[in-house]
Coordinates of C-alpha atoms in Angstrom, one line a residue:
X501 CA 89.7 -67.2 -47.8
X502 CA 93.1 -69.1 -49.4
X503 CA 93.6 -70.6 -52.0
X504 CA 93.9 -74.6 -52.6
X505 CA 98.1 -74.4 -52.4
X506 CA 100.2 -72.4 -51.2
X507 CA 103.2 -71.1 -52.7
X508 CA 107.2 -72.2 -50.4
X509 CA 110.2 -71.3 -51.7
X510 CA 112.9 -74.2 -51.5
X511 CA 114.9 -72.8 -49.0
X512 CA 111.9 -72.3 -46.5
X513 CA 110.5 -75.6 -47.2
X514 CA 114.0 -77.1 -45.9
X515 CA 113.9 -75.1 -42.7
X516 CA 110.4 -75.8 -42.2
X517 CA 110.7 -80.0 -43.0
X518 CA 114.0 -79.7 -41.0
X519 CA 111.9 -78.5 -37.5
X520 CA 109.4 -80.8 -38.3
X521 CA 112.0 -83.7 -37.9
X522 CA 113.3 -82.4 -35.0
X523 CA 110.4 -81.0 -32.8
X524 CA 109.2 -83.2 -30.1
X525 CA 105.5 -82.0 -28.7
X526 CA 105.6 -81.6 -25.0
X527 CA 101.6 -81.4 -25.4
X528 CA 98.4 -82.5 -27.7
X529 CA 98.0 -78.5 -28.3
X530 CA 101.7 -78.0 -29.7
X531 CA 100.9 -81.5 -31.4
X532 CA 98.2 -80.4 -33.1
X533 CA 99.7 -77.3 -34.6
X534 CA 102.5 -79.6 -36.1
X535 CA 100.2 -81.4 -37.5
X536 CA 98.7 -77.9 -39.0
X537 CA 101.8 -76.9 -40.2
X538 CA 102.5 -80.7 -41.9
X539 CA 99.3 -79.8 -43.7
X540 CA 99.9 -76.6 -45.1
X541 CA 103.5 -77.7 -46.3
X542 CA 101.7 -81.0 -47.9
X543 CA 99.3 -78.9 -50.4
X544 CA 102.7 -76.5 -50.9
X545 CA 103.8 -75.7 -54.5
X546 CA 107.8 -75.6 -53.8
X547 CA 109.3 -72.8 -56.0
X548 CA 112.3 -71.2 -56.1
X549 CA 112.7 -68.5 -54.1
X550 CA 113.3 -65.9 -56.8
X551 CA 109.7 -66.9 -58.3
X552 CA 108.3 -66.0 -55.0
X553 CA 105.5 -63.0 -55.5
X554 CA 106.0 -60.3 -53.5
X555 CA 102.7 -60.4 -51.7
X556 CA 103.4 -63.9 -49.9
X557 CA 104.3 -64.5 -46.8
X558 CA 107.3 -66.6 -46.3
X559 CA 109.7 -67.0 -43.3
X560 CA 110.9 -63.4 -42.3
X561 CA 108.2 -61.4 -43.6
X562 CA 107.0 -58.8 -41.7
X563 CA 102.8 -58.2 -42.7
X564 CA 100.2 -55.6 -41.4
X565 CA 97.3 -57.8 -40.1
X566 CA 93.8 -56.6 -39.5
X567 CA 91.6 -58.1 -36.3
X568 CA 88.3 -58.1 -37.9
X569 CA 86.5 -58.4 -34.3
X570 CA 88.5 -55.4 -33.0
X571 CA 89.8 -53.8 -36.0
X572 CA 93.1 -53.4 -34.6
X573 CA 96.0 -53.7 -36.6
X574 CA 98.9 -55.7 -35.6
X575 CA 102.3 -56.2 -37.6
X576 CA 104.6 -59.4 -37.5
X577 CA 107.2 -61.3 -38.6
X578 CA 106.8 -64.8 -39.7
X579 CA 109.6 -66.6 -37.6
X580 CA 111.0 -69.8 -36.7
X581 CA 110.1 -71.0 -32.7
X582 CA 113.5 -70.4 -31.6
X583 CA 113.1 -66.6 -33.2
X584 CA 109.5 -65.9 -31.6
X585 CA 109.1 -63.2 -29.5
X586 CA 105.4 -61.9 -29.8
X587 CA 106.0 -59.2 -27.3
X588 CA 108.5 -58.2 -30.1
X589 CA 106.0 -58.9 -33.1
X590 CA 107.7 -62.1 -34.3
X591 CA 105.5 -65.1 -34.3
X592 CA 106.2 -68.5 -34.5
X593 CA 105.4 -70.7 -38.0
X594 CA 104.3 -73.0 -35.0
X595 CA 101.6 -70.7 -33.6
X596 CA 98.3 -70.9 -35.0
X597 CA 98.8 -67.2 -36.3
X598 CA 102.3 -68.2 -37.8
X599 CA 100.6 -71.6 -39.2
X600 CA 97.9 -69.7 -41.0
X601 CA 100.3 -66.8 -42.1
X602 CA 102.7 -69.4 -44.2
X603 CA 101.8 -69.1 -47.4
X604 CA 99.5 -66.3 -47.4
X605 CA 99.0 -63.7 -49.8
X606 CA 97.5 -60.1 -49.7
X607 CA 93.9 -60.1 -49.2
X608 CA 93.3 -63.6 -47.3
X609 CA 92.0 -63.5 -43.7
X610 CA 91.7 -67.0 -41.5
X611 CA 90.5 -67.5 -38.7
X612 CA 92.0 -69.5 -35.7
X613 CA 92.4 -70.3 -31.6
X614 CA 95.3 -68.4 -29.7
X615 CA 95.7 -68.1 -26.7
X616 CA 93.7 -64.8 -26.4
X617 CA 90.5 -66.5 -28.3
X618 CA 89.3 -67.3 -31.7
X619 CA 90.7 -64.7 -33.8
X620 CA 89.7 -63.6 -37.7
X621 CA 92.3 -62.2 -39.5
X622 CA 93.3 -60.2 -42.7
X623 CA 96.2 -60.0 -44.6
X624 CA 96.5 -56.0 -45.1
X625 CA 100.3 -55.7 -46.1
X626 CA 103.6 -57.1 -46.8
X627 CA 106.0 -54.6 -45.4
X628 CA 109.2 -56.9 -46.0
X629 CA 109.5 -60.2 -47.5
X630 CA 113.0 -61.0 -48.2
X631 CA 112.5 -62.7 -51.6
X632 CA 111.5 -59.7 -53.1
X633 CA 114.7 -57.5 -51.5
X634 CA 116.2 -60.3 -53.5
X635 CA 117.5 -62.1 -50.2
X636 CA 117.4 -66.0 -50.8
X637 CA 119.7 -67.2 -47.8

Protein backbone atom coordinates (compact mmCIF):
# COMPACT_ATOMS: atom_id res chain seq x y z
CA UNK A 1 0.00 0.00 0.00
CA UNK A 2 1.40 3.89 -0.66
CA UNK A 3 0.83 6.49 0.86
CA UNK A 4 -1.47 9.56 -0.34
CA UNK A 5 1.86 11.64 -1.95
CA UNK A 6 4.70 10.86 -2.93
CA UNK A 7 7.85 12.34 -2.26
CA UNK A 8 10.11 14.04 -6.03
CA UNK A 9 13.04 15.78 -5.74
CA UNK A 10 13.19 19.02 -7.95
CA UNK A 11 15.53 17.83 -10.33
CA UNK A 12 13.44 14.60 -11.14
CA UNK A 13 10.26 16.39 -11.27
CA UNK A 14 11.96 18.56 -14.24
CA UNK A 15 13.11 15.47 -16.15
CA UNK A 16 9.98 13.78 -15.55
CA UNK A 17 7.46 17.16 -16.67
CA UNK A 18 10.08 17.66 -19.41
CA UNK A 19 9.20 13.89 -21.12
CA UNK A 20 5.85 14.47 -20.50
CA UNK A 21 5.90 17.63 -22.88
CA UNK A 22 7.67 15.91 -25.28
CA UNK A 23 6.33 12.25 -25.58
CA UNK A 24 3.81 11.63 -28.25
CA UNK A 25 1.73 8.10 -27.61
CA UNK A 26 1.97 5.94 -30.66
CA UNK A 27 -0.91 3.85 -28.77
CA UNK A 28 -3.94 4.07 -26.17
CA UNK A 29 -1.63 1.58 -23.94
CA UNK A 30 1.53 3.89 -23.90
CA UNK A 31 -1.31 6.71 -23.54
CA UNK A 32 -2.54 5.43 -20.67
CA UNK A 33 0.58 4.97 -18.70
CA UNK A 34 1.30 8.80 -19.35
CA UNK A 35 -1.64 9.52 -17.99
CA UNK A 36 -0.41 7.22 -14.90
CA UNK A 37 2.65 8.81 -14.55
CA UNK A 38 0.72 12.60 -14.85
CA UNK A 39 -1.07 11.18 -11.83
CA UNK A 40 1.55 10.17 -9.58
CA UNK A 41 3.59 13.50 -10.34
CA UNK A 42 0.16 15.48 -9.59
CA UNK A 43 -0.24 14.19 -5.75
CA UNK A 44 3.89 14.72 -5.71
CA UNK A 45 5.37 16.70 -2.76
CA UNK A 46 8.41 18.40 -4.73
CA UNK A 47 11.52 18.57 -2.33
CA UNK A 48 14.83 19.16 -2.70
CA UNK A 49 16.83 16.55 -3.54
CA UNK A 50 19.05 16.60 -0.49
CA UNK A 51 15.75 16.07 1.72
CA UNK A 52 15.11 12.99 -0.22
CA UNK A 53 14.96 9.81 2.34
CA UNK A 54 17.00 7.21 1.54
CA UNK A 55 14.36 4.57 1.18
CA UNK A 56 12.55 6.26 -1.96
CA UNK A 57 12.84 5.55 -5.12
CA UNK A 58 13.69 8.24 -7.40
CA UNK A 59 15.16 8.18 -11.01
CA UNK A 60 18.41 6.02 -10.94
CA UNK A 61 17.64 3.92 -8.04
CA UNK A 62 18.37 0.53 -8.20
CA UNK A 63 15.62 -1.59 -5.69
CA UNK A 64 15.26 -5.37 -4.82
CA UNK A 65 11.59 -6.19 -5.64
CA UNK A 66 9.71 -9.17 -4.45
CA UNK A 67 6.98 -11.12 -6.96
CA UNK A 68 4.46 -12.02 -4.43
CA UNK A 69 2.81 -14.63 -6.88
CA UNK A 70 6.24 -16.21 -7.60
CA UNK A 71 8.37 -14.98 -4.90
CA UNK A 72 11.08 -14.24 -7.15
CA UNK A 73 13.18 -11.39 -6.61
CA UNK A 74 14.07 -9.05 -9.25
CA UNK A 75 16.40 -5.82 -9.04
CA UNK A 76 15.99 -2.56 -11.16
CA UNK A 77 16.80 0.67 -11.93
CA UNK A 78 14.25 3.33 -12.19
CA UNK A 79 15.15 4.86 -15.63
CA UNK A 80 14.12 7.32 -18.17
CA UNK A 81 12.56 5.52 -21.70
CA UNK A 82 15.48 6.37 -23.69
CA UNK A 83 17.67 4.47 -20.72
CA UNK A 84 15.37 1.25 -20.42
CA UNK A 85 16.75 -1.81 -21.04
CA UNK A 86 14.79 -4.57 -18.98
CA UNK A 87 16.96 -7.31 -20.22
CA UNK A 88 19.50 -5.18 -18.39
CA UNK A 89 17.25 -4.46 -15.22
CA UNK A 90 16.51 -0.84 -16.08
CA UNK A 91 12.96 -0.05 -16.36
CA UNK A 92 11.29 2.68 -17.74
CA UNK A 93 9.39 5.55 -15.37
CA UNK A 94 6.93 4.91 -18.41
CA UNK A 95 6.25 1.19 -17.70
CA UNK A 96 3.71 0.27 -15.39
CA UNK A 97 6.52 -1.25 -13.09
CA UNK A 98 8.55 2.12 -13.40
CA UNK A 99 5.15 4.13 -12.94
CA UNK A 100 4.37 2.37 -9.71
CA UNK A 101 8.10 2.44 -8.54
CA UNK A 102 8.31 6.52 -8.63
CA UNK A 103 7.91 7.48 -5.46
CA UNK A 104 7.98 4.43 -3.59
CA UNK A 105 9.32 3.72 -0.34
CA UNK A 106 10.51 0.51 1.50
CA UNK A 107 7.86 -1.69 2.40
CA UNK A 108 5.01 -0.72 -0.31
CA UNK A 109 3.99 -3.34 -2.89
CA UNK A 110 1.46 -2.44 -6.02
CA UNK A 111 0.09 -4.23 -8.16
CA UNK A 112 -0.12 -3.73 -12.00
CA UNK A 113 -0.47 -5.14 -15.93
CA UNK A 114 2.86 -5.76 -17.88
CA UNK A 115 3.35 -7.38 -20.47
CA UNK A 116 3.96 -10.74 -18.69
CA UNK A 117 0.43 -10.32 -16.56
CA UNK A 118 -0.94 -8.67 -13.55
CA UNK A 119 1.86 -8.52 -11.29
CA UNK A 120 1.99 -7.76 -7.13
CA UNK A 121 5.00 -6.29 -6.05
CA UNK A 122 7.11 -5.44 -2.98
CA UNK A 123 9.52 -2.99 -2.33
CA UNK A 124 12.30 -5.19 -0.44
CA UNK A 125 15.47 -2.74 -0.89
CA UNK A 126 17.07 0.25 -2.05
CA UNK A 127 20.47 -0.73 -3.15
CA UNK A 128 21.37 2.76 -4.62
CA UNK A 129 19.55 5.87 -4.80
CA UNK A 130 21.72 8.62 -5.73
CA UNK A 131 20.31 11.31 -3.39
CA UNK A 132 21.59 9.54 -0.52
CA UNK A 133 25.36 8.97 -2.23
CA UNK A 134 24.76 12.76 -2.12
CA UNK A 135 24.50 12.88 -6.17
CA UNK A 136 21.91 15.69 -7.05
CA UNK A 137 22.78 16.18 -10.92
Amino acid sequence: MRVQHIDLSVKDFEKITNLLQRIRPSDIYKQKCLEKLRGEIERARIIPPQDIAPYVVTLHTTVLLIDEQTGKELIYMLVLPEEADPQEGTISVLSPIGICMLGARIGDWFSTDTAEGYRTLRLIKVLYQPEAAYIYE
